[in-house]
XYZ file of N, CA and C in Angstrom:
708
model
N 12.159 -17.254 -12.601
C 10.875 -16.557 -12.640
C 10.928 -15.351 -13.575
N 11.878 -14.972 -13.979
C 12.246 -13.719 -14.475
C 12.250 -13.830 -15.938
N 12.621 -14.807 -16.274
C 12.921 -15.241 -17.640
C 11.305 -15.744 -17.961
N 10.900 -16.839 -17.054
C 9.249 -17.176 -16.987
C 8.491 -15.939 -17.439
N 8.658 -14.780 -16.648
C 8.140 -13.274 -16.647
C 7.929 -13.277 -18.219
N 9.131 -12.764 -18.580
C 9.403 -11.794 -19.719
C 8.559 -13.350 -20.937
N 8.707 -14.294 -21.089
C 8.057 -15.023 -22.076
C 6.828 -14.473 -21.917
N 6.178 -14.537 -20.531
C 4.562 -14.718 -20.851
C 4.135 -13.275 -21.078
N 5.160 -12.421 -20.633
C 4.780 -10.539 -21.256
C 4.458 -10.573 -22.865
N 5.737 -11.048 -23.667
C 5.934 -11.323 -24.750
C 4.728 -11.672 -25.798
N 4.671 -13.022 -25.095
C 3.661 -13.887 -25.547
C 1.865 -13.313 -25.873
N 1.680 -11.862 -24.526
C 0.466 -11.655 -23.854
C -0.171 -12.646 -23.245
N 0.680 -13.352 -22.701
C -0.541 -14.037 -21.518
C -0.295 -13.314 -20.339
N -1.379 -13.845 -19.759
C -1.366 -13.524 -18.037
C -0.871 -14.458 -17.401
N 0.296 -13.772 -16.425
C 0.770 -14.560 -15.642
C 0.163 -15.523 -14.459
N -0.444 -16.804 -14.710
C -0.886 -17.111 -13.736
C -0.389 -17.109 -12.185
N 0.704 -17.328 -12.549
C 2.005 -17.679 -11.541
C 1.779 -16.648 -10.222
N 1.735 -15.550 -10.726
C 1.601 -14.489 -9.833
C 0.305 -13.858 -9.362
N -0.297 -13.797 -8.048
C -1.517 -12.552 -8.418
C -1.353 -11.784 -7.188
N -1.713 -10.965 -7.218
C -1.499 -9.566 -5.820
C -2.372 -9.222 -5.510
N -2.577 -9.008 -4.322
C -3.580 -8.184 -3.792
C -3.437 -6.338 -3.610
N -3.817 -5.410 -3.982
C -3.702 -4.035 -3.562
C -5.035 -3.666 -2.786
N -4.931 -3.074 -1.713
C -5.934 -2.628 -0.607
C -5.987 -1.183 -0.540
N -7.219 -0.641 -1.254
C -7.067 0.495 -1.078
C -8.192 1.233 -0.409
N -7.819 2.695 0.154
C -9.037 3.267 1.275
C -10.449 3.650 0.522
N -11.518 3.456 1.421
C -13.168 3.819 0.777
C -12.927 5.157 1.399
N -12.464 5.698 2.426
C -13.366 6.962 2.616
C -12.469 8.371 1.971
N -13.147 9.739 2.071
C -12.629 10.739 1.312
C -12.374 11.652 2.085
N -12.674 12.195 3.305
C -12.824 13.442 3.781
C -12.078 13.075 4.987
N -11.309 14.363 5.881
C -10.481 14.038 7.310
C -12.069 15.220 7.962
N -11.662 16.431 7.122
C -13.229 17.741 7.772
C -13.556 17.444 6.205
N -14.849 18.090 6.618
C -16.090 18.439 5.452
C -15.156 19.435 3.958
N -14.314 20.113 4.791
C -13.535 21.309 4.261
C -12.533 20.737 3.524
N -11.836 19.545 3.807
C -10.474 19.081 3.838
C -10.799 17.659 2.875
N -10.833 17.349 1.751
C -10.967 16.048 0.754
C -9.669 15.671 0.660
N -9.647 13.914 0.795
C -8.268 13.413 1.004
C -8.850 11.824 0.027
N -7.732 11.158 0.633
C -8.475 9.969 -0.285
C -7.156 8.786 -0.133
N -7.451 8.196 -1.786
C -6.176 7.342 -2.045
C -5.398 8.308 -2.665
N -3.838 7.989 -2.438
C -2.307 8.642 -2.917
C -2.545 8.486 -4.185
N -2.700 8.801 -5.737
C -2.852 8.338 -6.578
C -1.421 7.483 -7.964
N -0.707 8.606 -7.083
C 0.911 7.790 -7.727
C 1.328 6.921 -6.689
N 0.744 6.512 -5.621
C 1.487 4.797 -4.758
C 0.204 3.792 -5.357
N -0.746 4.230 -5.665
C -0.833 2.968 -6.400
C -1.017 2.889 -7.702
N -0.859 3.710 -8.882
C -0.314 4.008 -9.985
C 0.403 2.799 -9.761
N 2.334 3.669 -9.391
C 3.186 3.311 -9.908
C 3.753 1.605 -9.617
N 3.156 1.590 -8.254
C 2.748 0.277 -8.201
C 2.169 -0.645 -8.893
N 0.887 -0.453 -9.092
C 0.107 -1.365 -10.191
C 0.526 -1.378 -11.745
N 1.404 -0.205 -12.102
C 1.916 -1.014 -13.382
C 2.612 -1.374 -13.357
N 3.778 -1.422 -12.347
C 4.816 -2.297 -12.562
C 4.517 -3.799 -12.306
N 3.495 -4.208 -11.858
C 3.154 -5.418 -11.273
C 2.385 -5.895 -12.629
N 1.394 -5.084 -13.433
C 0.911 -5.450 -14.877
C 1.898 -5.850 -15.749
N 2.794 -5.025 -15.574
C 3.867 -5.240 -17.273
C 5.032 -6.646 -16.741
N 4.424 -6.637 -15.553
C 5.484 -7.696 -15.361
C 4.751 -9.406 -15.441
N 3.475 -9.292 -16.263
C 2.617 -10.202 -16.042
C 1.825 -10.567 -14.739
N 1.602 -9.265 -13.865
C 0.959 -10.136 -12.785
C -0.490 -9.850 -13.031
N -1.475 -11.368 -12.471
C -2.764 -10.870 -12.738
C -2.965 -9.785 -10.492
N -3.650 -8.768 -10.867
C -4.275 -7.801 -10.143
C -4.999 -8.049 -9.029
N -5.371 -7.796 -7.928
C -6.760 -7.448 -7.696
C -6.870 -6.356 -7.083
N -7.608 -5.199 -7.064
C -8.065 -4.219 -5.789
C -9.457 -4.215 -5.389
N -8.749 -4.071 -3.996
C -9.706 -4.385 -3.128
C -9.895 -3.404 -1.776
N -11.152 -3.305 -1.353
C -11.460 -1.948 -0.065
C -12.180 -2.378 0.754
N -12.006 -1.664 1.887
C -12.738 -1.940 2.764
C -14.618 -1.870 2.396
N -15.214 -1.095 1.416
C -16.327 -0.844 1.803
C -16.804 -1.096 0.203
N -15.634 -1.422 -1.088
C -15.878 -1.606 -2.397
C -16.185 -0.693 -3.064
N -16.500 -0.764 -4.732
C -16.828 0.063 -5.179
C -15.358 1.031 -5.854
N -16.061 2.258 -5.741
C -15.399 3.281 -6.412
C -14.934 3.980 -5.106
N -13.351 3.896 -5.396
C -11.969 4.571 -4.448
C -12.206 6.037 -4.941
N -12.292 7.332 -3.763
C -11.767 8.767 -3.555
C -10.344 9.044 -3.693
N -9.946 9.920 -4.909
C -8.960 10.359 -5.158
C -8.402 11.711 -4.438
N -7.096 11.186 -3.498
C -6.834 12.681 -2.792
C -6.480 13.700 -4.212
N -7.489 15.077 -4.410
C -7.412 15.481 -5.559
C -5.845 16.429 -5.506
N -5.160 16.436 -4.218
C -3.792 17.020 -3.933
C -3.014 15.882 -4.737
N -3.531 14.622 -5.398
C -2.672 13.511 -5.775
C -2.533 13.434 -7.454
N -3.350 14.333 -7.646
C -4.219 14.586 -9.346
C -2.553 14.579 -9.843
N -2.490 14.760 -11.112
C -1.288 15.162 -11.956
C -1.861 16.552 -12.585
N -1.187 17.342 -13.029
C -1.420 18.738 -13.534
C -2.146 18.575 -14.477
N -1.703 17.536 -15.408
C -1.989 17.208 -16.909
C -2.716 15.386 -16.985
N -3.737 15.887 -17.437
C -4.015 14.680 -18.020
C -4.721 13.901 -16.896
N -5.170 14.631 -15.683
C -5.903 14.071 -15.246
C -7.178 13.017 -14.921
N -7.975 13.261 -15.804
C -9.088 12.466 -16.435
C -8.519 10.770 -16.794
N -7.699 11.293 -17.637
C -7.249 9.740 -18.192
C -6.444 9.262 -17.483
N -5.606 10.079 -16.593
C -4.634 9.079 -15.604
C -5.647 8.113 -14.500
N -6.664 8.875 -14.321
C -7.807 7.977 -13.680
C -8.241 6.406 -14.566
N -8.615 7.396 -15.925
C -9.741 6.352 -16.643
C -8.816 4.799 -16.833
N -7.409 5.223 -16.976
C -6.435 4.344 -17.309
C -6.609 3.042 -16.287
N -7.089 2.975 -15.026
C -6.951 2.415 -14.233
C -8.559 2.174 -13.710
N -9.606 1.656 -13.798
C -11.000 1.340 -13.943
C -11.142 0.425 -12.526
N -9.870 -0.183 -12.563
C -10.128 -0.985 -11.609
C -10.648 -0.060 -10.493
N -10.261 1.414 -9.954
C -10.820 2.281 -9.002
C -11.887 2.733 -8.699
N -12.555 2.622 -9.967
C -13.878 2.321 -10.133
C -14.969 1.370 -9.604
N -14.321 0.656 -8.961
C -15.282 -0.770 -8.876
C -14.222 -1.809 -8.233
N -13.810 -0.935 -6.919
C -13.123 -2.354 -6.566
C -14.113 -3.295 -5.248
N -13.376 -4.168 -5.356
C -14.153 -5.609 -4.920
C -13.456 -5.324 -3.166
N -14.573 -5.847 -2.578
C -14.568 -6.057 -1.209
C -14.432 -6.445 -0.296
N -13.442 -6.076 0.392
C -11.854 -6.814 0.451
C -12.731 -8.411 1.808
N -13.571 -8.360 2.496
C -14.038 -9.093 3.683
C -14.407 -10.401 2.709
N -14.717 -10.109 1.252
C -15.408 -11.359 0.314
C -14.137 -12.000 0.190
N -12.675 -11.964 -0.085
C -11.745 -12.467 -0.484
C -11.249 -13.006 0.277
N -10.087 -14.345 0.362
C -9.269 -15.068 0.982
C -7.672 -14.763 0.043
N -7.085 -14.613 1.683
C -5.624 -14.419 1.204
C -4.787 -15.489 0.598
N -5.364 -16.733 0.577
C -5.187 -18.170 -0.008
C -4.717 -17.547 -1.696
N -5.585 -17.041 -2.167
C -5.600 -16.356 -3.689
C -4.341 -15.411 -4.075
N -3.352 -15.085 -3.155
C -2.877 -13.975 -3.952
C -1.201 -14.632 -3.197
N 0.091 -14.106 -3.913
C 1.148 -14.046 -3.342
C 1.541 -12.955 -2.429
N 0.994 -11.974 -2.515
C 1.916 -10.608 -1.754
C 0.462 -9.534 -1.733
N 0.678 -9.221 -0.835
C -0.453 -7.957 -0.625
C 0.582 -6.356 -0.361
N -0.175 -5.203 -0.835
C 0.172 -4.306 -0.729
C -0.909 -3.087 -0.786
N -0.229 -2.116 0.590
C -1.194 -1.207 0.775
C -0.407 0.169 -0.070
N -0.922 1.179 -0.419
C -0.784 2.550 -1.030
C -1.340 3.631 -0.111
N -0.959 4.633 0.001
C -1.291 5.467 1.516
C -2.370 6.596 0.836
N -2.395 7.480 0.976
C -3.100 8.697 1.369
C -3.779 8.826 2.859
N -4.295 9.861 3.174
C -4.308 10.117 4.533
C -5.578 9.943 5.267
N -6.601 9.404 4.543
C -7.599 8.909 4.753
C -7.475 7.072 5.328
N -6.472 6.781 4.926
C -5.912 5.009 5.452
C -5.793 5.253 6.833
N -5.445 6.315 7.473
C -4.831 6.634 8.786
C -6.774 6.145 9.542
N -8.165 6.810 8.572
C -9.025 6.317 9.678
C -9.606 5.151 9.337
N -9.624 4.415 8.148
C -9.764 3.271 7.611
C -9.186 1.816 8.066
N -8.056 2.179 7.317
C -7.069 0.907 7.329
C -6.866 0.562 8.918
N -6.655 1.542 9.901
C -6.073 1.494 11.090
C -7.152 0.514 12.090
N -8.699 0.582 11.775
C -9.423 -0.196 12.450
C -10.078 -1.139 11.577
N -9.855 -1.249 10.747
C -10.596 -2.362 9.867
C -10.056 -3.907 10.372
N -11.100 -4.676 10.727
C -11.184 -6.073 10.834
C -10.482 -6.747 10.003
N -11.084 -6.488 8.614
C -11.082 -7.409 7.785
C -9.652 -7.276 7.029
N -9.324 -6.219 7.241
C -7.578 -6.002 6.715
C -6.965 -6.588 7.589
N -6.706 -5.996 9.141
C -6.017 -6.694 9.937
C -5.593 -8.439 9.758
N -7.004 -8.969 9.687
C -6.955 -10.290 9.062
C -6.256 -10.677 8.162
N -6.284 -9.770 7.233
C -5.533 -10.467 5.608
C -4.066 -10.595 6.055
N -3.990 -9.021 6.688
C -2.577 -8.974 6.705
C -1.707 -9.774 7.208
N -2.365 -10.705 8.609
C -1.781 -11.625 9.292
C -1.490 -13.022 8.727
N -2.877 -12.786 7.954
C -2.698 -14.375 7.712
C -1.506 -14.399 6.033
N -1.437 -13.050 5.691
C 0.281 -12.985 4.921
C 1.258 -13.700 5.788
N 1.196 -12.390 6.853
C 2.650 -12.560 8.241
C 2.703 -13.865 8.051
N 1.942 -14.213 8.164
C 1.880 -15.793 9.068
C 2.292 -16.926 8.278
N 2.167 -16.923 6.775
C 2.728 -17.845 5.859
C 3.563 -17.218 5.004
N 4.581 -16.504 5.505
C 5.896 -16.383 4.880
C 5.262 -16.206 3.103
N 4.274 -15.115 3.395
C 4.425 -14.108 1.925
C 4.484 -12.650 2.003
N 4.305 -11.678 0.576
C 4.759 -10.746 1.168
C 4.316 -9.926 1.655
N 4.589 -8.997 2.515
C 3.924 -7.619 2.549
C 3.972 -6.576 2.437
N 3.855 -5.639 1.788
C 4.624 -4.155 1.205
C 3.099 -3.014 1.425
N 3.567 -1.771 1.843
C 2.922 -0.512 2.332
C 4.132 0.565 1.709
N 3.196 1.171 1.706
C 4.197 3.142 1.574
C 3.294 4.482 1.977
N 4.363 4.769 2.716
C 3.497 6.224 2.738
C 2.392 5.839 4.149
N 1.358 6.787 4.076
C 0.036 5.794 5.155
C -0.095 4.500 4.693
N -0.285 3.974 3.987
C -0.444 2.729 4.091
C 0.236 1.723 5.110
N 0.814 1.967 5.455
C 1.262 1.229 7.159
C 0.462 1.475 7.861
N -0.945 2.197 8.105
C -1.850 2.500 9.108
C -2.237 0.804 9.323
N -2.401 -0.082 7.990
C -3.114 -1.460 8.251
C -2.425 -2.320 8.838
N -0.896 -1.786 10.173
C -0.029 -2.680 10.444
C -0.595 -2.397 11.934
N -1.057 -1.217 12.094
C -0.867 -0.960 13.773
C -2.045 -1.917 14.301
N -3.083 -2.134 13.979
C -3.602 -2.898 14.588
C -3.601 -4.652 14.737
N -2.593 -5.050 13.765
C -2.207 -6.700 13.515
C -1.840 -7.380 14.512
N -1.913 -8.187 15.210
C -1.509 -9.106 16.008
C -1.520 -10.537 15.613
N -0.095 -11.079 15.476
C -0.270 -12.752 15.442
C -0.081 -13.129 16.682
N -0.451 -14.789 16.395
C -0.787 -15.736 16.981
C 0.291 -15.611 17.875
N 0.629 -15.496 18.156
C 1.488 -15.106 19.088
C 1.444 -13.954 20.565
N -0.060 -13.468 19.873
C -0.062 -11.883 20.678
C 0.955 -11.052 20.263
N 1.726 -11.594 19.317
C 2.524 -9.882 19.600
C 2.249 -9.034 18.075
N 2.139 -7.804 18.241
C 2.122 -6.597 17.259
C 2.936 -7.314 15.821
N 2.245 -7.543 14.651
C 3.066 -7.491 13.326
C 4.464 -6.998 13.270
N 4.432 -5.561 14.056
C 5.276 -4.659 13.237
C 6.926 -4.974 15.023
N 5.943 -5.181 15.322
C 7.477 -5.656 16.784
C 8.627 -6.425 15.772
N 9.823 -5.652 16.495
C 11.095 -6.036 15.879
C 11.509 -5.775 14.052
N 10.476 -5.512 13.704
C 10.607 -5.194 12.348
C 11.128 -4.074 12.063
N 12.408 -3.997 10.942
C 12.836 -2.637 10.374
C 12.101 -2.138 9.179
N 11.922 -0.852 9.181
C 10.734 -0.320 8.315
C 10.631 1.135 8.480
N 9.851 1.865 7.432
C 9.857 3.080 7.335
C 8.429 2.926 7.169
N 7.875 4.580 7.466
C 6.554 4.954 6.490
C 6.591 6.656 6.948
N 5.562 7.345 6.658
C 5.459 8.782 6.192
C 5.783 8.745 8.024
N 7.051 10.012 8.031
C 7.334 10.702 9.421
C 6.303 11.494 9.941
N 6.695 11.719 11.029
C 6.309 12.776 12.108
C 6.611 14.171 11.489
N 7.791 14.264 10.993
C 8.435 15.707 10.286
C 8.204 16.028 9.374
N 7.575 14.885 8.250
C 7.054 14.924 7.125
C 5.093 15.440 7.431
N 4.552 14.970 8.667
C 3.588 15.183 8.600
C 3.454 17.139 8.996
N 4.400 17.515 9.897
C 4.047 18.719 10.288
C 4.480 19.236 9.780
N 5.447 19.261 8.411
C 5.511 20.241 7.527
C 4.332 19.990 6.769
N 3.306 19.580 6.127
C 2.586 19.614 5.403
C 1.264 20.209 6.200
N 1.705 20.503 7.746
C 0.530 21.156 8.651
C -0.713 19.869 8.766
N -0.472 18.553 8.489
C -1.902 17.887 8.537
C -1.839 17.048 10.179
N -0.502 17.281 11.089
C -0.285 16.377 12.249
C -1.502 16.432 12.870
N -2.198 17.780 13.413
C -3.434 17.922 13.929
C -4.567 17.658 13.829
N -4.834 17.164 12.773
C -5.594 16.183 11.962
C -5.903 15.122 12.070
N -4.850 14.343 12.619
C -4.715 12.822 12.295
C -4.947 12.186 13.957
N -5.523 10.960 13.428
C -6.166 10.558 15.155
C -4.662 10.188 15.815
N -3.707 9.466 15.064
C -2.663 9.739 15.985
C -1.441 9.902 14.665
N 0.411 10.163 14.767
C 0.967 10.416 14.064
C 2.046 9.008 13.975
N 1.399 8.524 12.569
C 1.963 7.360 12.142
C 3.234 6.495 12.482
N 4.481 7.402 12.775
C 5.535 7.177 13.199
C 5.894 6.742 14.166
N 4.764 7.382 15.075
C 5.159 7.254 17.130
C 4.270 6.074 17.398
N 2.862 5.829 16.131
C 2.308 4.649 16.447
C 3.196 3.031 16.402
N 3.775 3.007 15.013
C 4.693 2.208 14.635
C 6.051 1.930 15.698
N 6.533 3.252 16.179
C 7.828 2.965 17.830
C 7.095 2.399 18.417
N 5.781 3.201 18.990
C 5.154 2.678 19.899
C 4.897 0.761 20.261
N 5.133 0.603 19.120
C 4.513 -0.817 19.285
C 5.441 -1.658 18.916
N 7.330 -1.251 18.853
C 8.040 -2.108 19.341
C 8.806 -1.957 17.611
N 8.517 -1.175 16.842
C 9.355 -1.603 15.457
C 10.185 -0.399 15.582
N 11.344 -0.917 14.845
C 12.758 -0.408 14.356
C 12.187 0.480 13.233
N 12.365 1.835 13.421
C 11.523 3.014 12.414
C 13.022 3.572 12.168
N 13.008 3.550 10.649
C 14.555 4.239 9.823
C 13.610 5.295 9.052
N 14.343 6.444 9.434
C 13.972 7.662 8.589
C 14.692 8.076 7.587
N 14.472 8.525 6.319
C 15.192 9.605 5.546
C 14.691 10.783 5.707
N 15.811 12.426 5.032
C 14.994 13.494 4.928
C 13.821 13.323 4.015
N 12.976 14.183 4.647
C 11.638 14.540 4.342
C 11.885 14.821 2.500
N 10.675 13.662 2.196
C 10.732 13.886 0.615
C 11.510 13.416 0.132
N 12.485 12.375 0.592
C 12.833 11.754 -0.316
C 12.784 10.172 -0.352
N 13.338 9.924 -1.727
C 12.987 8.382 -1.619
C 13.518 7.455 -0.837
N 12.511 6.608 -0.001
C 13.379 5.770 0.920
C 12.578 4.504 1.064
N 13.188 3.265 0.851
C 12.582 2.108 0.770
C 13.227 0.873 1.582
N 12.591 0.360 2.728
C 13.531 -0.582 3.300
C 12.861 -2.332 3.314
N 13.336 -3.231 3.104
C 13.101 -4.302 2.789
C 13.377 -5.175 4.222
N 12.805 -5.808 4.958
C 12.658 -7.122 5.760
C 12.284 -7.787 5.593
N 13.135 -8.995 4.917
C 12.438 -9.964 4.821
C 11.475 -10.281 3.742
N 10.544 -10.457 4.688
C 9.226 -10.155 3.246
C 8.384 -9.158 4.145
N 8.866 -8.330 4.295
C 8.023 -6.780 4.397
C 9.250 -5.805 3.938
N 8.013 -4.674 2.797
C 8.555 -4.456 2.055
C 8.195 -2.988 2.512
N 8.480 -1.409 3.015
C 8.258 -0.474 2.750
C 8.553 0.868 2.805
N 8.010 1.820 2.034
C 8.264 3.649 1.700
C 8.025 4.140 2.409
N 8.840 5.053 2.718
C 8.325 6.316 3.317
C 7.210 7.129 3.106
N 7.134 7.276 1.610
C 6.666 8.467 0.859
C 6.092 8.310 -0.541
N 5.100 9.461 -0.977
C 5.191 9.198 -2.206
C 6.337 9.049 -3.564
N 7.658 9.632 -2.850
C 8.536 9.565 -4.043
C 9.093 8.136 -4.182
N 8.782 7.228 -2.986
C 9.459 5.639 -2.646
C 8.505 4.609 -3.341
N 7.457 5.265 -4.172
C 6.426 3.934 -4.805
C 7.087 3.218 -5.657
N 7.954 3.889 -6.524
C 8.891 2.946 -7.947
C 9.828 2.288 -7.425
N 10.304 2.613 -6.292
C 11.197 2.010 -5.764
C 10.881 0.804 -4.705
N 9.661 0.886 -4.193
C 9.248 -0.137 -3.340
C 8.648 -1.066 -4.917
N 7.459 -0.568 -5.448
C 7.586 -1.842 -6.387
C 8.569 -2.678 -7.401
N 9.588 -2.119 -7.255
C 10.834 -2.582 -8.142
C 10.963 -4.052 -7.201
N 11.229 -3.077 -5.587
C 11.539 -4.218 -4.649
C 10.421 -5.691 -4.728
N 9.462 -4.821 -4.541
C 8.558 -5.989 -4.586
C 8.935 -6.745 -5.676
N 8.312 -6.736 -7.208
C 8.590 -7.264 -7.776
C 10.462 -8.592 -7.841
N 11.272 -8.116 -7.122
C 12.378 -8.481 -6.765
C 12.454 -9.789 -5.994
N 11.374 -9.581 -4.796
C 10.874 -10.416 -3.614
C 10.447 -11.442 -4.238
N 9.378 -10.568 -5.132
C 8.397 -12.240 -5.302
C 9.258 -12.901 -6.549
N 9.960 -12.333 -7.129
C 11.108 -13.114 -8.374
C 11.895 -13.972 -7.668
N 12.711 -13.803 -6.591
C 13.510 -14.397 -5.520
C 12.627 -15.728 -5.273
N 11.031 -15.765 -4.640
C 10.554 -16.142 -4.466
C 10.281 -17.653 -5.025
């Protein structure tokens, strides 16, 4: 697949072979006071590594349209165009219209707005299972694990039961002062419901692989979870 890869980069075609799904949050605000959004480097660094590697794209939201940028996610420099670069945020497609039939691997990108989104959405829960469920992949970082707590397969039991995995701590949240905030704290949701939670120190990169679930802690774990990914679905 790898060698497949690099011809059709070469060449400029699009890889048919491959296509992904990325799920990212519609809403912007936790208070009126407080603007949050999508992480803008977990799905950056994600989505180009998945472009240059020939994969064709899709993003997709709960509510469509044009994705809220947590503006704490901006880059110092060059803001404007680190946006414009990426259009797809502009106008993404809606995620309840799509079938997971279409894509190899789905992946969520966090900011802290996923925590009220992703966590009750129907129509994610759905996608995500019907991944689980046919042995493809699934990769999150950061909040983006909010779209695990509510999954249940066919089975009745929780997605995330027995699974080893990381996503943004408890320690990571109350140093940044936002724990009080949040309808509940990501970490204790994920124990709570039966998964094997591996921590690193706060802030740094940490990426753990099961299987075919793939995920970060943090924002510094996006290059490193899509490396993985990309890895998975090459294996694949």
């Amino acid at each position: 697949m790898h060698f497949l890869s690099e011809i059709i980069i070469e060449s400029g075609i699009i890889n048919e072979y491959q296509k992904d799904l990325i799920v990212v949050t519609s809403h912007q605000e936790i208070q009126p006071e407080l603007q949050t959004g999508l992480w803008l480097s977990e799905f950056v660094e994600v989505y180009d590594l998945l472009i240059n590697a020939g994969h064709q794209v899709t993003v997709a939201s709960m509510k469509g349209g044009k994705t809220p940028i947590d503006p704490n996610s901006l880059p110092q420099e060059g803001n404007a165009e680190r946006i414009s670069d990426h259009e797809q945020l502009q106008d993404t497609v809606l995620l309840k219209e799509l079938s997971s039939n279409d894509f190899d691997a789905i992946y969520l990108p966090g900011g802290h707005r996923t925590m009220f989104d992703f966590a009750n959405d129907i129509s994610l829960q759905n996608m995500v299972r019907e991944f689980a469920q046919s042995d493809r992949i699934v990769a999150a970082v950061c909040h983006g694990l909010s779209g695990f707590v509510g999954v249940t397969l066919s089975n009745g039991e929780s997605f995330v039961k027995g699974k080893t995995l990381t996503s943004f701590t408890n320690n990571e949240e109350q140093t940044i002062q936002l724990d009080s905030l949040m309808p509940f704290l990501l970490e204790d949701g994920l124990r709570q419901l039966g998964a094997n939670f591996i921590s690193a120190p706060i802030f740094s990169e940490h990426v753990i692989t099961d299987g075919n679930l793939i995920t970060g802690q943090n924002p510094q774990s996006s290059t490193s979870l899509g490396k993985a990914l990309l890895e998975r679905l090459e294996a694949k």
